[in-house]
XYZ file of C-alpha atoms in Angstrom:
591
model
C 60.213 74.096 46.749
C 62.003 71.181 45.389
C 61.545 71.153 41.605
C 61.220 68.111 39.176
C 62.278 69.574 36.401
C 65.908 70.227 37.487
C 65.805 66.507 38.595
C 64.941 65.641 35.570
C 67.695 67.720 34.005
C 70.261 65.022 36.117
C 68.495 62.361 34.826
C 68.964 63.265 31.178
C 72.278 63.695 31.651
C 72.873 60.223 31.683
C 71.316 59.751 28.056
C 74.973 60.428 26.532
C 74.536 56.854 25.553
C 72.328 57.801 22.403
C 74.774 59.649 20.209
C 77.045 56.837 20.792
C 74.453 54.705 19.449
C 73.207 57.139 16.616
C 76.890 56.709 15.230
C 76.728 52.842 14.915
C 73.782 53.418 13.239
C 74.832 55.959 10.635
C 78.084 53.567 9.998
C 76.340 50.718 9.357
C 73.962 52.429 7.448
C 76.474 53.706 5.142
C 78.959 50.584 5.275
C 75.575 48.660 4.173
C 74.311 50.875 1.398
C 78.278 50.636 -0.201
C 78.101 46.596 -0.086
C 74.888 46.931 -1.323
C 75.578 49.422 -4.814
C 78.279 47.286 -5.050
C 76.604 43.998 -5.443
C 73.741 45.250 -7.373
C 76.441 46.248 -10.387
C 77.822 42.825 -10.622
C 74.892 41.187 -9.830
C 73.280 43.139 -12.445
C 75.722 42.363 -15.192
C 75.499 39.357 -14.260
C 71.600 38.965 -14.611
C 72.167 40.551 -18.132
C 75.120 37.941 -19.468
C 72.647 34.997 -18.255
C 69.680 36.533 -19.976
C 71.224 36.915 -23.305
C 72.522 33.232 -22.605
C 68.847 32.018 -22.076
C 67.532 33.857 -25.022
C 70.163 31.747 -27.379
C 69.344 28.661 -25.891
C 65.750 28.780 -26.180
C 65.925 30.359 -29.872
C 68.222 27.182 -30.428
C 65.640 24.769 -28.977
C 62.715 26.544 -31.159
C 64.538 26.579 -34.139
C 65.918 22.943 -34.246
C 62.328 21.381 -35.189
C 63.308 23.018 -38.567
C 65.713 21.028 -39.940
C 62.879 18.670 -40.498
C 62.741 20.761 -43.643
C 65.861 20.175 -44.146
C 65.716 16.127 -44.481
C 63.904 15.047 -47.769
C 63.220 11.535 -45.939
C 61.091 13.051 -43.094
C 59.876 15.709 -45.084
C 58.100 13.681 -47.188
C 56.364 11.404 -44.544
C 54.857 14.207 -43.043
C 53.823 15.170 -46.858
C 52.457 12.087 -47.638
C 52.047 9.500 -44.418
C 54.204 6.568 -44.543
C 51.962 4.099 -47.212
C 51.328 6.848 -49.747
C 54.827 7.814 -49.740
C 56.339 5.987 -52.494
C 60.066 7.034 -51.205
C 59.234 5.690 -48.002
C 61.946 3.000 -47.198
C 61.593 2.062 -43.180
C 65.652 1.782 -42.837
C 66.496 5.151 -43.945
C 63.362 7.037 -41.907
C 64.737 5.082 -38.794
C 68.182 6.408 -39.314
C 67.056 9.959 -39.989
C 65.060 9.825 -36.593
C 67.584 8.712 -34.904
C 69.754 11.243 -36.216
C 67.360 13.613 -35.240
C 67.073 12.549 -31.922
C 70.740 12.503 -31.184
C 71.384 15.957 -32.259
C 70.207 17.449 -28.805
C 71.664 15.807 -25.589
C 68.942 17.375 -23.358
C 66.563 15.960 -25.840
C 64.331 12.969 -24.017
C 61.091 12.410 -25.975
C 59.897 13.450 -29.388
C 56.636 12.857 -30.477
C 55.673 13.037 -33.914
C 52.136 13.930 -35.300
C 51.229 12.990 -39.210
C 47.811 14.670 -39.966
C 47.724 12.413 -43.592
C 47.281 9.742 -41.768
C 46.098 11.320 -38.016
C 49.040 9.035 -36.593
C 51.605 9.488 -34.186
C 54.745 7.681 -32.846
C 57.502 8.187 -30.423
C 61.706 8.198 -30.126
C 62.977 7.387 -26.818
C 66.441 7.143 -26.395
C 66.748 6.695 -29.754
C 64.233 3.645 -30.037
C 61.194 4.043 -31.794
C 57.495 2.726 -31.217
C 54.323 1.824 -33.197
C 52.710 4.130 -34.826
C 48.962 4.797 -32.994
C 46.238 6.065 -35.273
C 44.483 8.952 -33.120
C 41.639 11.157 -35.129
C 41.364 13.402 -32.237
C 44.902 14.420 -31.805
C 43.958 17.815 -32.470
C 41.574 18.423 -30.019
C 43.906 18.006 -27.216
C 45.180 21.014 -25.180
C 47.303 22.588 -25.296
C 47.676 21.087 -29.020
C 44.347 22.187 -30.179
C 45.759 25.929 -28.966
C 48.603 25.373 -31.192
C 46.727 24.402 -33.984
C 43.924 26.934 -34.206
C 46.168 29.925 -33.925
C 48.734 31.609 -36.107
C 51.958 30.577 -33.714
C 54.262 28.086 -35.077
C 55.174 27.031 -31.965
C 54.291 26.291 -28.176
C 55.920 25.826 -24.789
C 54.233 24.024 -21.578
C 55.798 24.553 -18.745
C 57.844 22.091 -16.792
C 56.422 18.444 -15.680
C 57.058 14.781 -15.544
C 57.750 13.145 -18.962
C 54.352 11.758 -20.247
C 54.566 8.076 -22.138
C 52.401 9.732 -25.427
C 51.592 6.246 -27.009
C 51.896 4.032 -23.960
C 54.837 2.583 -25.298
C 56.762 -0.039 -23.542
C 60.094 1.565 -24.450
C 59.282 4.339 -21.517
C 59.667 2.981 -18.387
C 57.132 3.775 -15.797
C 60.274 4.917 -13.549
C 60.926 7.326 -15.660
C 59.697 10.441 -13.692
C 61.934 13.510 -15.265
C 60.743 16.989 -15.322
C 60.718 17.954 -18.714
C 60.116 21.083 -20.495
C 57.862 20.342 -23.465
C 57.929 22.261 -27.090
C 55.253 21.486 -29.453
C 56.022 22.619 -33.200
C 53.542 23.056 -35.733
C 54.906 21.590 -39.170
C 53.126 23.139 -42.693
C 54.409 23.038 -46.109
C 55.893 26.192 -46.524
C 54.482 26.895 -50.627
C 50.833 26.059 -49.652
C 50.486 26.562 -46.109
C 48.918 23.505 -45.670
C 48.980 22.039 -42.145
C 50.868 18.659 -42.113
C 51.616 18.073 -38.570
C 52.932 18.305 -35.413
C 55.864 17.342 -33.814
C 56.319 17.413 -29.766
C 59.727 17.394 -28.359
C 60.641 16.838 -24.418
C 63.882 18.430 -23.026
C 64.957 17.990 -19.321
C 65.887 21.002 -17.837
C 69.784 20.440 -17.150
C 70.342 22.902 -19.921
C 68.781 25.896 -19.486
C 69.206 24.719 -15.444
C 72.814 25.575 -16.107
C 72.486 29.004 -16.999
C 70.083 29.806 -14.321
C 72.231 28.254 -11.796
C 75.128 30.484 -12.900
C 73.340 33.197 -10.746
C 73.156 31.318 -7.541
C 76.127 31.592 -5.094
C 75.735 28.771 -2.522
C 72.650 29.256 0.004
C 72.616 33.005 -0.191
C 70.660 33.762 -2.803
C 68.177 31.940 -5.620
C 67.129 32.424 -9.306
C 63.603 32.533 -10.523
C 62.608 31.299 -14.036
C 58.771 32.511 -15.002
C 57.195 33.031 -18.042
C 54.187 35.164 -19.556
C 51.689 33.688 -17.781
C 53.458 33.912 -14.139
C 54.314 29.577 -14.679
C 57.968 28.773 -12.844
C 59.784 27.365 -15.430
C 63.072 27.078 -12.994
C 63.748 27.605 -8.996
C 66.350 26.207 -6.675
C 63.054 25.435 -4.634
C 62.239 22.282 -6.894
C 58.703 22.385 -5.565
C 57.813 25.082 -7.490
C 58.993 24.159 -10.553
C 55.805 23.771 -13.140
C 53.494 25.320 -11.051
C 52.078 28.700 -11.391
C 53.776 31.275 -8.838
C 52.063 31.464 -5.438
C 50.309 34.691 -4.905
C 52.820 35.920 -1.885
C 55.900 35.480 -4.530
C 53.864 37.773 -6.891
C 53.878 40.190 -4.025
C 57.872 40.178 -3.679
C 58.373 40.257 -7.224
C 56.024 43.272 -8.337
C 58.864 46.015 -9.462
C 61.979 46.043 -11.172
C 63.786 45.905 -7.775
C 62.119 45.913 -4.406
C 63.263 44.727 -0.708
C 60.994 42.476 0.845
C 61.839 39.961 4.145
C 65.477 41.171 4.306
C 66.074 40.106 0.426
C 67.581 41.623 -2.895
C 65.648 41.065 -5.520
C 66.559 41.759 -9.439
C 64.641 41.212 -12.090
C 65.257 40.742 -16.296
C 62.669 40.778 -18.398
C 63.633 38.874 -21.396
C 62.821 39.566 -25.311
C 62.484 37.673 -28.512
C 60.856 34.368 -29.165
C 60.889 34.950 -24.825
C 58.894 38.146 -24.136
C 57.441 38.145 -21.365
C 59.662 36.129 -19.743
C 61.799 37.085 -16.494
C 64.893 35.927 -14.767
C 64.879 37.111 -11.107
C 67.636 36.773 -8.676
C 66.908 37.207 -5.046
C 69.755 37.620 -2.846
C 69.806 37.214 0.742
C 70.727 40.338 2.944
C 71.613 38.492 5.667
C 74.715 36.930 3.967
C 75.191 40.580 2.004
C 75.954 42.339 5.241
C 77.147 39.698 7.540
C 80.793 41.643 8.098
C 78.819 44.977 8.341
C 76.982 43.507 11.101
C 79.808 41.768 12.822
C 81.400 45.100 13.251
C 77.800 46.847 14.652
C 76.913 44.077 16.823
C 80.287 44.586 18.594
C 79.663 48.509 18.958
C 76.504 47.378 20.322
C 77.442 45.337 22.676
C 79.345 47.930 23.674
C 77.097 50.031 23.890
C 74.487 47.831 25.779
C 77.479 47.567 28.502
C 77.922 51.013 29.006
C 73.600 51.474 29.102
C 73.381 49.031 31.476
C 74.987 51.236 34.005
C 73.517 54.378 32.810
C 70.005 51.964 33.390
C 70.822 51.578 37.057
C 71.369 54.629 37.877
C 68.178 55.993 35.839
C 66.795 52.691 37.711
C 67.471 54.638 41.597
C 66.445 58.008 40.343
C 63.469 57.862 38.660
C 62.336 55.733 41.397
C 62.199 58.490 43.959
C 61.367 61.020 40.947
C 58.657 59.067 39.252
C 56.948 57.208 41.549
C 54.497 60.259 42.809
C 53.763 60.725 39.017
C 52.883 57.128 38.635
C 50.512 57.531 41.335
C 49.029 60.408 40.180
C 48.310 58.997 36.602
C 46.742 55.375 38.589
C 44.500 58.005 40.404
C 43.617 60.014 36.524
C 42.586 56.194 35.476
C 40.636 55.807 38.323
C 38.458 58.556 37.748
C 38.619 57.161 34.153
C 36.651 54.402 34.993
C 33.759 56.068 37.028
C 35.532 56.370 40.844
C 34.758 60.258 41.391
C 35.759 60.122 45.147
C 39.409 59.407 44.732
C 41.723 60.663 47.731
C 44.573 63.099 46.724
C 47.661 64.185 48.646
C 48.455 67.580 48.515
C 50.676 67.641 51.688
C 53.564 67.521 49.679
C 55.389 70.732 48.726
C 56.992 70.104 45.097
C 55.289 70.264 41.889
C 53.029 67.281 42.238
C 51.748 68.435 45.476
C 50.385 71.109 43.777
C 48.823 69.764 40.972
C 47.280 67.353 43.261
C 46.080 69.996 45.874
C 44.455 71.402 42.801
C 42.898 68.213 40.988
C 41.322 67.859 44.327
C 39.705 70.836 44.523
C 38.430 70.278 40.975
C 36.924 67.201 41.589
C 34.809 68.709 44.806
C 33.500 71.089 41.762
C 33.158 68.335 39.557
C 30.892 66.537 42.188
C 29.118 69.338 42.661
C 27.796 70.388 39.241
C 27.147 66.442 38.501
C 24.905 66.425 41.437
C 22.754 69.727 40.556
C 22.921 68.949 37.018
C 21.116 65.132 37.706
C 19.015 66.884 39.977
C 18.201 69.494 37.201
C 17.522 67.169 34.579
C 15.452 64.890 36.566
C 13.004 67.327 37.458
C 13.124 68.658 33.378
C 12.161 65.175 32.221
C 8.707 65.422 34.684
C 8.081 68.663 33.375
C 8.378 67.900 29.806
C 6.441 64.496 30.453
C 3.487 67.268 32.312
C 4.133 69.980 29.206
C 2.118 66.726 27.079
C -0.305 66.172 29.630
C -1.128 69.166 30.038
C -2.573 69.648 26.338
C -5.278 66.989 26.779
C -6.272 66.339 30.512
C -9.437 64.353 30.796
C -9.462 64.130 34.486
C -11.817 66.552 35.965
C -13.807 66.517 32.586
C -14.685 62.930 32.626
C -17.637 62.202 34.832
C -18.723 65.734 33.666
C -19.325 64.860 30.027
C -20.822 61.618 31.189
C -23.869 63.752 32.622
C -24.039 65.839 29.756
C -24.438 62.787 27.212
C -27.379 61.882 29.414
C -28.847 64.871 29.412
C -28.255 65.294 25.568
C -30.276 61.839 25.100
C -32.861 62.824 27.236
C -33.290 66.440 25.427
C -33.566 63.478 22.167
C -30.174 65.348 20.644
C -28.286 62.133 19.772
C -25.727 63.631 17.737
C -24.470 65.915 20.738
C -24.187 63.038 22.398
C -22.258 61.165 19.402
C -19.898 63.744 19.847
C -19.754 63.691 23.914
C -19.311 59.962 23.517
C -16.256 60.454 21.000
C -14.655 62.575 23.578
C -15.048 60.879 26.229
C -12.914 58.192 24.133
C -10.486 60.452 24.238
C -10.215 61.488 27.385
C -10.044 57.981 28.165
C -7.242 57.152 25.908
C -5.421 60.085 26.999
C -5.057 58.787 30.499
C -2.930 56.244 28.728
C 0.026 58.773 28.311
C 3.481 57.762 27.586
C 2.232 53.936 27.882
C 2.282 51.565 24.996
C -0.544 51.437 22.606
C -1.323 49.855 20.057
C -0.946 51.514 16.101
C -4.914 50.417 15.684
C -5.709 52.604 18.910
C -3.446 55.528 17.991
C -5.562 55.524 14.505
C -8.945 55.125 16.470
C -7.907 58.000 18.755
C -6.730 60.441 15.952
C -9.930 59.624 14.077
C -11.753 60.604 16.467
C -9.930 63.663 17.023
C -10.520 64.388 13.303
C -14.071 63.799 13.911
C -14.653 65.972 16.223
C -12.887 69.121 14.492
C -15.123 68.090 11.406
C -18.037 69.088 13.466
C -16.197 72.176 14.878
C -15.096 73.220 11.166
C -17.481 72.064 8.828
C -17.846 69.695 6.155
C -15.196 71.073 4.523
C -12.397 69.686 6.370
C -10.152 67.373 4.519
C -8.379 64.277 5.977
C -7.195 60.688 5.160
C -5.864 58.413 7.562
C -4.453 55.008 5.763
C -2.583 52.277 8.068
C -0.866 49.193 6.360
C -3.126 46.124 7.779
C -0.004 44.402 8.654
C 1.173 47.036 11.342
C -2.330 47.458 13.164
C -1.254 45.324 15.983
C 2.277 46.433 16.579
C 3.046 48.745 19.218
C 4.071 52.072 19.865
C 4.101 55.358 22.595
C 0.729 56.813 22.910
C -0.197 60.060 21.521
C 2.428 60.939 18.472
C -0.338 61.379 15.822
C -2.922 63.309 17.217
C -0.936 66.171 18.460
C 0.409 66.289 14.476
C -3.157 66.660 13.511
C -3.883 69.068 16.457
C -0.948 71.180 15.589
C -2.569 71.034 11.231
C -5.748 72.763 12.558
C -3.862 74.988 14.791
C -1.819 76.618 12.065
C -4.569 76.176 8.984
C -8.257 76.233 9.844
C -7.634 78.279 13.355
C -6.053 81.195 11.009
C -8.829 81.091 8.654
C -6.886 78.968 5.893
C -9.775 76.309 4.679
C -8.663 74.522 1.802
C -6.118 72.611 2.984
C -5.935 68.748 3.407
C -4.415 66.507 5.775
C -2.670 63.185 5.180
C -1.180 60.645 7.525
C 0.018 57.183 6.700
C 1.780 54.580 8.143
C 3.928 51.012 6.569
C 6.410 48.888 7.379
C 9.345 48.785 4.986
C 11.896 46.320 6.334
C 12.629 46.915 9.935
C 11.640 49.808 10.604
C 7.944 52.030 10.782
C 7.284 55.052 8.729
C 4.718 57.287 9.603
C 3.976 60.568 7.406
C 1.494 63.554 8.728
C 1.577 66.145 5.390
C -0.825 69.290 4.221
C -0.968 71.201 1.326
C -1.483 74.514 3.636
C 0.997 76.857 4.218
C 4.447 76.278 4.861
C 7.304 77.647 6.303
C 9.682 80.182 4.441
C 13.745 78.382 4.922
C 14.156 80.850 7.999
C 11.237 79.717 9.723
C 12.229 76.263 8.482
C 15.655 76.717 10.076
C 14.396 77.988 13.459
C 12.198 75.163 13.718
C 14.286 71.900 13.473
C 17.489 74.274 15.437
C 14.457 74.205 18.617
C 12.615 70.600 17.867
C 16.556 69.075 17.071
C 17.930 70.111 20.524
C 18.698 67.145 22.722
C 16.780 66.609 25.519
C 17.051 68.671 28.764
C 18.996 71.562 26.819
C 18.546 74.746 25.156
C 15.650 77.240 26.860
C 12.386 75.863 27.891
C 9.500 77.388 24.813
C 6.142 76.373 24.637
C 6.671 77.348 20.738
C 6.057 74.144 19.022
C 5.997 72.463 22.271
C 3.960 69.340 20.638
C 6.845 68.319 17.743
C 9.784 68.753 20.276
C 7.671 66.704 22.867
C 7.040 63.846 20.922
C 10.713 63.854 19.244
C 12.298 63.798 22.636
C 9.541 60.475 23.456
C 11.066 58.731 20.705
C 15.078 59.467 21.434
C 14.085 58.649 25.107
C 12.437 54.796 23.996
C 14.380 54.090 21.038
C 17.856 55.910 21.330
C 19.225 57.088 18.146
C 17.585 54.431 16.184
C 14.384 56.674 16.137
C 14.033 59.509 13.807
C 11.932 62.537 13.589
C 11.958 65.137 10.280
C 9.981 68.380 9.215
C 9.435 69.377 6.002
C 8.084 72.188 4.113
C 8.610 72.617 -0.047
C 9.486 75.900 -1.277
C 6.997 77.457 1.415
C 3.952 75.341 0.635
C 2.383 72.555 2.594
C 4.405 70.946 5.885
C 4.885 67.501 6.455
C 6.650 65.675 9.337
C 7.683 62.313 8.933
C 8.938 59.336 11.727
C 11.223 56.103 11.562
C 10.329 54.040 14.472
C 12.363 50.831 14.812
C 10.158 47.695 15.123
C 12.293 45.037 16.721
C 14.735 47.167 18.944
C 13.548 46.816 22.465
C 12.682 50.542 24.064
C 14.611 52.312 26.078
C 13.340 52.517 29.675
């Protein structure tokens, strides 16, 4: 017998390819993680030099509003507004602005606030305009934050310079991004507020030292603050705007990979906690000799495969065909085709297993076709086990006579009571058809009625319906045999004082129906036994006329309504038994 294993064996053989490939991979693994510690430690020094670099600028920029303090001149005009200062001499408080002005280059706007007299003016490029009375200066954001906090000092992120005052000496064409720094100004004996002064810086400063990070298109810096805002990016777009959700992603973790990219972060401290400076650098330039030299070994490699490919190509071809076929003729009988040919005239390994999957599937066939068979005829006699309890057939025309003959002997209540079963042996003809919940009720009720007159006056029963399911449908007979099954197991065995409840509502889509006594119950044994018989699917376990009437009418339901139906018995610490039903209203029936 020819074997596929050893030709498999020959096949394999030709796989010497893969450790030749494994060992590109471990190189370049290791060449890559080198370049990459490598990196990390000067880029990483770097980060740190730049951070400390940022830190003194920005303490620079929030300490220069200070000097204010300094300068008696301006001092005092924020003391006492321009008219009430008697010092006030126009000359000298244009020079000192100017001065003021000039003492940052990046400096492109200052705005100054005077709460004496709730006025404001502006400097730009060293020219100053009309003072603008504005009494709700404070009430501006993010000024009004400033102001009703204990900060000394704000920072907006970047945007396009703003003309404050709408004064003529800002051009409308000036569009700059400026960073903006609003300084609260108090007198430092008495605390008292005296203004506010606003100053706009363009961001070639601090750009400077962020760009120091950036080496040509490989890699990028990131400027954010607290509140996630980019203060800088090479990706001007972003600059001013709060950081899109998928950068938040990247940037979660002192150091992660994401999309091929190095990414290091600095978080920085001072006047700028909360801040970070991130540097992403791209992989792709990182590695780009590592790669040249695995790309080359690849190649190589691919060369070498492609022969090993052809002749893998020739030999599985005569090796793996039958198998191909074999698995096609599995899927087949996958998707329902039971009568699928098989070959078994050949004398290797997949002869055999074919010679044998037929002779399976003849078995297969076999049991199918009894076991349809078998639970064809089970579903009659399950359908005649309910029949048979009530049978009005060859009873019907007979109780017709016998209510005549009960009026004519002038005993109308024996023929009250012929006259309510012959209702039911009408109704019961209607077996397994639909009915309506108003004629199930009827029926039952006059079930009840009759065992009333069997039993006594002392039999016990309610039977409340919601009005608004009367007319809604459902199988015949799955109350009565409940109540049938109460008498059976109270007043038959001499237990009288028990009462019987059934109910029925609608609670969304779905109906509920509840048949509960206060008789006796079940101990959990009995319990158990019960639901492992009345829970077996239909057409299994052994046939038991043992509680016949619950399984019955369980099975009715799973055969109309699927899974969607459900059936449960109860019985509380041994006392009473109650079975309940969830009947689906708008799910069509299963034929």
């Amino acid at each position: 017998m020819k074997s596929i294993q050893s030709r498999l064996l020959i096949m394999l053989l030709i796989f010497i390819i893969l450790p030749y490939f494994l060992s590109v991979f471990f190189i370049y693994t290791y060449t890559k993680n080198s370049v990459e510690q490598h990196e990390l430690e000067n880029s990483r020094d770097q980060l740190q030099k730049n951070a400390e670099e940022l830190e003194q600028y920005f303490d620079g920029m929030i300490d220069f509003p200070y000097i204010l303090y300094r300068d008696p001149d301006l001092f005092r005009i924020f003391n006492n507004g321009f008219e009430d200062s008697i010092y006030f001499s126009p000359k000298t408080m244009e020079k000192s602005l100017e001065t003021f002005y000039l003492m940052r280059n990046e400096i492109r706007q200052i705005r100054f606030y005077i709460d004496k007299n709730k006025e404001s003016f502006t400097l730009y490029n060293a020219m100053i305009s009309t003072r603008r009375h504005q009494p709700d200066f404070l009430d501006q954001s993010p000024i009004k934050e400033l102001y009703t906090s204990d900060l000394n000092y704000l920072i907006e992120p970047p945007r396009p310079l703003i003309n404050y005052n709408n004064a003529a000496i800002v051009p409308k064409s000036d569009k700059t991004m400026v960073m903006t720094f609003h300084h609260k100004i108090t007198d430092v004996l008495s605390k008292r507020f005296l203004g506010i002064i606003t100053i706009d810086i363009d961001l070639g400063g601090y750009a400077r030292i962020c760009n120091n990070l950036v080496q040509g298109d490989a890699s990028s810096v990131l400027l954010i603050d607290s509140q996630d805002r980019v203060l800088y990016a090479n990706k001007r777009s972003l600059i001013g705007k709060p950081l899109p959700e998928g950068e938040k992603q990247r940037l979660d973790g002192n150091r992660s990979r994401q999309d091929d990219d190095i990414l290091l972060s600095k978080e920085l401290s001072g006047s700028l906690n909360g801040w970070k400076l991130i540097k992403i650098t791209s992989s792709q330039s990182l590695y780009e000799d590592v790669r040249k030299t695995a790309y080359t070994n690849i190649l190589v490699g691919i060369g070498v495969g492609l022969l090993g490919l052809l002749m893998i190509g020739i030999i599985s071809n005569r090796i793996t065909r039958p198998i191909a076929k074999l698995s096609s003729k599995v899927r087949s009988i996958e998707g329902g085709n039971m009568n699928v040919p098989f070959d078994d005239a050949r004398e290797d390994e997949i002869g055999h297993l074919e010679s044998h999957m037929k002779d399976m599937m003849n078995r297969i066939n076999s049991h199918i076709d009894r076991e349809y068979k078998l639970e064809i005829e089970n579903r009659k006699n399950q359908f005649r086990a309910l029949k048979s309890q009530i049978n009005p057939h060859f009873l019907f025309n007979a109780l017709q006579s016998i209510g005549a003959v009960a009026l004519r002997s002038n005993a109308p209540k024996v023929y009250q009571l012929l006259t309510s079963l012959s209702k039911m042996m009408r109704y019961s003809l209607q077996a397994d058809q639909w009915v309506r919940i108003r004629d199930e009720a009827d029926y039952t009720k006059a079930y009840l009625s009759l065992q009333t007159e069997r039993f006594g006056k002392d039999v016990s029963y309610s039977v409340e319906m919601d009005e608004s399911i009367l007319d809604m449908t459902i199988p015949s007979m799955i109350l009565q045999p409940l109540a049938e099954n109460f008498f059976k197991h109270t007043y038959e065995e001499g237990y009288s004082s028990a009462h019987l409840s059934i109910t029925g509502k609608k609670h969304e889509e779905y109906l509920y129906f509840t048949v509960e006594n206060d008789g006796p119950g079940l101990t959990a044994e009995e319990l158990q036994t019960l639901r492992n018989h009345i829970y077996t699917p239909p057409y299994e376990g052994t046939y038991s006329h043992e509680h016949i009437g619950l399984k019955n009418i369980r099975d009715r339901l799973l055969l109309r309504y699927g899974q969607s139906a459900e059936m449960m018995v109860d019985s509380i610490n041994g006392k009473g038994f109650s079975v309940s039903m969830k009947i689906p209203i708008e799910v069509s029936p299963i034929s």
